[in-house]
Amino acid sequence: MPSGESFFITTPIFYVNDVPHIGHAYTEVAADVLARWHRQAGDDTWLLTGTDEHGQKILRTAVANGVEPKQWADKLVDSAWLPLLETIDIANDDFIRTTEPRHEDAVALFLQKLYDDGFIYAGEYEGYYCVGCEEYKQLDELDTPTEGEYAGQLVCRIHSRPVEILKEKNYFFRMSQFTDALLDLYETQPDFVQPESVRNEIVQFVRQGLSDLSISRSSFDWGIKVPWDPSHVVYVWFDALLNYVTAVGYGTDDEQFARRWPAYHLVGKDIARFHAVIWPAMLMAAGLPVPRKVFGHGWLLVGGEKMSKSKLTGIAPQQITDTFGSDAFRYYFLRAITFGQDGSFSWEDLSARYQAELANGFGNLASRVIAMVGRYYDGALPAPAGYTDADLAIQRVVAKAAADADDAIERFAINEAIAAIWTIVDELNGYITEQEPWVLAKDEATRARLGTVLYTASEGLRALATLLAPIMPIATGKLWAALAGEGHGPLAEQGVREAGTWGVLQPGSAVSPLEPLFPRIEDVADTGAA
Ligand code: MSP
């Protein structure tokens, strides 16, 4: 994408019925890495996240805890969801709560428009409802277990809890009218839904033909009132999906809306259908542009199953960051799992990668090079003097890594981008071993060669700091502070798309000592984290 373009990326807004686990943090981190990359490339970037606070699920949790739903939501947002962003270092531009007036007012406006334009009618509905999903289910989406607590009952395949039979007078959105337009969208914009596995599932689903969608509830009142009939509240998904436009000025700030919309949506694959079917149909009905892309990432699995709080397999992000730090958290989940596929989490794998890739691979490389510039050149970056084939090979690796990483980020292939960047770490480690700067330092006759080797290694580190900044902001910030003395500008201004260009560091500039970027972790078992 050419520099300077608008890049608006969103995460799902999270239900406040419970506290976050690492599955939620995974979506946040992925969106944040994409946003930081684009921001550092000079694109007009906006990262939106937030909380989904209406509906039966939240209402029931609040009632069970003996408080009003709004009180419950306030408590969870302040004590859990906002702190999560700090724990994993998310640089979001906005945080929307669906109970805010800016959202509620704009939802009412949107709904009234659809009603006035004939896309909404009153009808009756009877079906199986899963409160966990906040969704009516078809029989083929349900299981009947033969044993256990719910033996013989119809249970939701995602939540493993019984569904309820609901019969209601509802308002309906004429979604069926959009079947052909949606199929046309998937056809003409093949990357609208990604990855392919999710796209295929969605196309197959829509090909069967869509029903109209029930978009109001009258059996409880925790929601946004339907403007022409206040005895109904808006269906929580209809309300929630609209956050993506209400947060950027739909109905209130045309300039902001035109600048940001349409967005890229990052969601878990379980909710891709809401985003790739219902949401574009709603937008089409309102005459608004559809999203640029819906990317459905995979699940974090524990014991082969989707990790979830309701199944008591949830791990709190802080359990990991307390021991390994937020950089390692961000790196690990995006590196170890192919973005778009499921991935199993294990403490052993995290610990092994921390040691091998972060501490020994990257951290050590940075410490050694910077220490040698300190020791042999008194902390003033030496100038290169005539490049050999080995040096030029490093320059080529850096240029290729930067180009490949940007290309991968364009495709949301975050793990591929990190793997591309890591070729610099691996090549530089090999280069240092072969060039043996500590041997060159012993002889005045090889002083010029030593300067070239250390300049080359420092430039490699410069590219690493630049390219890894979106993934590991803390470690790269420390590296940049040590490596790039005055005159180089802040790390945030080192363009990722120019990172492959050689010769940014100025010879003679100050290089200062660096503390270990990834300190040794004695024993994970001792931390209680294993
Ligand atoms: N409130 C809705 C989203 C509305 S967006 C308009 C919702 N909330 S959620 O809190 O249940 O889930 C939010 C996101 O977390 C979803 O994208 C879901 O896929 C993701 N994850 C929940 N558990 C997960 C894993 N175990 N692994 C990866 N992502 C997981 O749905």
mmCIF file with all atom_site columns, C-alpha atoms in Angstrom, residues 424-498:
data_model
loop_
_atom_site.group_PDB
_atom_site.id
_atom_site.type_symbol
_atom_site.label_atom_id
_atom_site.label_alt_id
_atom_site.label_comp_id
_atom_site.label_asym_id
_atom_site.label_entity_id
_atom_site.label_seq_id
_atom_site.pdbx_PDB_ins_code
_atom_site.Cartn_x
_atom_site.Cartn_y
_atom_site.Cartn_z
_atom_site.occupancy
_atom_site.B_iso_or_equiv
_atom_site.pdbx_formal_charge
_atom_site.auth_seq_id
_atom_site.auth_comp_id
_atom_site.auth_asym_id
_atom_site.auth_atom_id
_atom_site.pdbx_PDB_model_num
ATOM 1  C CA . ILE A 1 424 ? 18.658 -10.722 9.894  1.00 0.00 ? 424 ILE A CA 1
ATOM 2  C CA . VAL A 1 425 ? 19.183 -12.080 13.421 1.00 0.00 ? 425 VAL A CA 1
ATOM 3  C CA . ASP A 1 426 ? 20.365 -15.444 12.119 1.00 0.00 ? 426 ASP A CA 1
ATOM 4  C CA . GLU A 1 427 ? 22.619 -14.052 9.388  1.00 0.00 ? 427 GLU A CA 1
ATOM 5  C CA . LEU A 1 428 ? 24.196 -11.477 11.691 1.00 0.00 ? 428 LEU A CA 1
ATOM 6  C CA . ASN A 1 429 ? 24.957 -14.083 14.332 1.00 0.00 ? 429 ASN A CA 1
ATOM 7  C CA . GLY A 1 430 ? 26.696 -16.180 11.674 1.00 0.00 ? 430 GLY A CA 1
ATOM 8  C CA . TYR A 1 431 ? 28.511 -13.118 10.347 1.00 0.00 ? 431 TYR A CA 1
ATOM 9  C CA . ILE A 1 432 ? 29.918 -12.207 13.779 1.00 0.00 ? 432 ILE A CA 1
ATOM 10 C CA . THR A 1 433 ? 31.082 -15.774 14.337 1.00 0.00 ? 433 THR A CA 1
ATOM 11 C CA . GLU A 1 434 ? 32.853 -15.816 10.972 1.00 0.00 ? 434 GLU A CA 1
ATOM 12 C CA . GLN A 1 435 ? 34.346 -12.336 11.074 1.00 0.00 ? 435 GLN A CA 1
ATOM 13 C CA . GLU A 1 436 ? 35.634 -12.729 14.655 1.00 0.00 ? 436 GLU A CA 1
ATOM 14 C CA . PRO A 1 437 ? 35.847 -9.019  15.496 1.00 0.00 ? 437 PRO A CA 1
ATOM 15 C CA . TRP A 1 438 ? 37.593 -9.912  18.807 1.00 0.00 ? 438 TRP A CA 1
ATOM 16 C CA . VAL A 1 439 ? 40.468 -11.319 16.734 1.00 0.00 ? 439 VAL A CA 1
ATOM 17 C CA . LEU A 1 440 ? 40.517 -8.293  14.410 1.00 0.00 ? 440 LEU A CA 1
ATOM 18 C CA . ALA A 1 441 ? 40.758 -6.083  17.503 1.00 0.00 ? 441 ALA A CA 1
ATOM 19 C CA . LYS A 1 442 ? 44.051 -7.615  18.529 1.00 0.00 ? 442 LYS A CA 1
ATOM 20 C CA . ASP A 1 443 ? 45.970 -6.276  15.536 1.00 0.00 ? 443 ASP A CA 1
ATOM 21 C CA . GLU A 1 444 ? 46.293 -2.619  14.577 1.00 0.00 ? 444 GLU A CA 1
ATOM 22 C CA . ALA A 1 445 ? 46.656 -3.740  10.911 1.00 0.00 ? 445 ALA A CA 1
ATOM 23 C CA . THR A 1 446 ? 43.036 -4.977  10.887 1.00 0.00 ? 446 THR A CA 1
ATOM 24 C CA . ARG A 1 447 ? 41.623 -1.918  12.613 1.00 0.00 ? 447 ARG A CA 1
ATOM 25 C CA . ALA A 1 448 ? 39.849 -0.665  9.460  1.00 0.00 ? 448 ALA A CA 1
ATOM 26 C CA . ARG A 1 449 ? 38.341 -4.094  8.886  1.00 0.00 ? 449 ARG A CA 1
ATOM 27 C CA . LEU A 1 450 ? 37.115 -4.176  12.483 1.00 0.00 ? 450 LEU A CA 1
ATOM 28 C CA . GLY A 1 451 ? 35.384 -0.836  11.879 1.00 0.00 ? 451 GLY A CA 1
ATOM 29 C CA . THR A 1 452 ? 33.606 -2.181  8.799  1.00 0.00 ? 452 THR A CA 1
ATOM 30 C CA . VAL A 1 453 ? 32.462 -5.324  10.606 1.00 0.00 ? 453 VAL A CA 1
ATOM 31 C CA . LEU A 1 454 ? 31.104 -3.425  13.603 1.00 0.00 ? 454 LEU A CA 1
ATOM 32 C CA . TYR A 1 455 ? 29.445 -0.801  11.404 1.00 0.00 ? 455 TYR A CA 1
ATOM 33 C CA . THR A 1 456 ? 27.820 -3.577  9.367  1.00 0.00 ? 456 THR A CA 1
ATOM 34 C CA . ALA A 1 457 ? 26.610 -5.350  12.508 1.00 0.00 ? 457 ALA A CA 1
ATOM 35 C CA . SER A 1 458 ? 25.319 -2.063  13.960 1.00 0.00 ? 458 SER A CA 1
ATOM 36 C CA . GLU A 1 459 ? 23.429 -1.264  10.781 1.00 0.00 ? 459 GLU A CA 1
ATOM 37 C CA . GLY A 1 460 ? 21.885 -4.733  10.944 1.00 0.00 ? 460 GLY A CA 1
ATOM 38 C CA . LEU A 1 461 ? 20.779 -3.956  14.513 1.00 0.00 ? 461 LEU A CA 1
ATOM 39 C CA . ARG A 1 462 ? 19.416 -0.621  13.322 1.00 0.00 ? 462 ARG A CA 1
ATOM 40 C CA . ALA A 1 463 ? 17.234 -2.442  10.789 1.00 0.00 ? 463 ALA A CA 1
ATOM 41 C CA . LEU A 1 464 ? 16.156 -4.921  13.482 1.00 0.00 ? 464 LEU A CA 1
ATOM 42 C CA . ALA A 1 465 ? 15.187 -2.153  15.918 1.00 0.00 ? 465 ALA A CA 1
ATOM 43 C CA . THR A 1 466 ? 13.156 -0.461  13.176 1.00 0.00 ? 466 THR A CA 1
ATOM 44 C CA . LEU A 1 467 ? 11.406 -3.573  11.885 1.00 0.00 ? 467 LEU A CA 1
ATOM 45 C CA . LEU A 1 468 ? 10.764 -5.152  15.285 1.00 0.00 ? 468 LEU A CA 1
ATOM 46 C CA . ALA A 1 469 ? 9.493  -1.950  16.930 1.00 0.00 ? 469 ALA A CA 1
ATOM 47 C CA . PRO A 1 470 ? 5.838  -2.709  16.089 1.00 0.00 ? 470 PRO A CA 1
ATOM 48 C CA . ILE A 1 471 ? 6.193  -6.167  17.622 1.00 0.00 ? 471 ILE A CA 1
ATOM 49 C CA . MET A 1 472 ? 8.428  -5.490  20.633 1.00 0.00 ? 472 MET A CA 1
ATOM 50 C CA . PRO A 1 473 ? 8.205  -1.771  21.426 1.00 0.00 ? 473 PRO A CA 1
ATOM 51 C CA . ILE A 1 474 ? 10.022 -1.943  24.769 1.00 0.00 ? 474 ILE A CA 1
ATOM 52 C CA . ALA A 1 475 ? 13.131 -3.920  23.812 1.00 0.00 ? 475 ALA A CA 1
ATOM 53 C CA . THR A 1 476 ? 13.567 -2.068  20.530 1.00 0.00 ? 476 THR A CA 1
ATOM 54 C CA . GLY A 1 477 ? 13.180 1.254   22.340 1.00 0.00 ? 477 GLY A CA 1
ATOM 55 C CA . LYS A 1 478 ? 16.088 0.328   24.619 1.00 0.00 ? 478 LYS A CA 1
ATOM 56 C CA . LEU A 1 479 ? 18.150 -0.883  21.687 1.00 0.00 ? 479 LEU A CA 1
ATOM 57 C CA . TRP A 1 480 ? 17.491 2.309   19.758 1.00 0.00 ? 480 TRP A CA 1
ATOM 58 C CA . ALA A 1 481 ? 18.438 4.469   22.731 1.00 0.00 ? 481 ALA A CA 1
ATOM 59 C CA . ALA A 1 482 ? 21.777 2.654   23.004 1.00 0.00 ? 482 ALA A CA 1
ATOM 60 C CA . LEU A 1 483 ? 22.544 2.406   19.309 1.00 0.00 ? 483 LEU A CA 1
ATOM 61 C CA . ALA A 1 484 ? 21.348 5.592   17.699 1.00 0.00 ? 484 ALA A CA 1
ATOM 62 C CA . GLY A 1 485 ? 22.909 8.600   19.350 1.00 0.00 ? 485 GLY A CA 1
ATOM 63 C CA . GLU A 1 486 ? 21.772 12.155  18.792 1.00 0.00 ? 486 GLU A CA 1
ATOM 64 C CA . GLY A 1 487 ? 20.823 13.152  15.272 1.00 0.00 ? 487 GLY A CA 1
ATOM 65 C CA . HIS A 1 488 ? 18.992 9.990   14.321 1.00 0.00 ? 488 HIS A CA 1
ATOM 66 C CA . GLY A 1 489 ? 15.514 10.981  15.478 1.00 0.00 ? 489 GLY A CA 1
ATOM 67 C CA . PRO A 1 490 ? 13.085 8.824   17.468 1.00 0.00 ? 490 PRO A CA 1
ATOM 68 C CA . LEU A 1 491 ? 12.543 5.161   16.622 1.00 0.00 ? 491 LEU A CA 1
ATOM 69 C CA . ALA A 1 492 ? 8.881  5.820   15.818 1.00 0.00 ? 492 ALA A CA 1
ATOM 70 C CA . GLU A 1 493 ? 10.045 7.938   12.888 1.00 0.00 ? 493 GLU A CA 1
ATOM 71 C CA . GLN A 1 494 ? 12.248 5.286   11.298 1.00 0.00 ? 494 GLN A CA 1
ATOM 72 C CA . GLY A 1 495 ? 10.087 4.278   8.340  1.00 0.00 ? 495 GLY A CA 1
ATOM 73 C CA . VAL A 1 496 ? 9.538  0.527   8.182  1.00 0.00 ? 496 VAL A CA 1
ATOM 74 C CA . ARG A 1 497 ? 9.272  0.665   4.401  1.00 0.00 ? 497 ARG A CA 1
ATOM 75 C CA . GLU A 1 498 ? 12.713 2.318   4.172  1.00 0.00 ? 498 GLU A CA 1
#
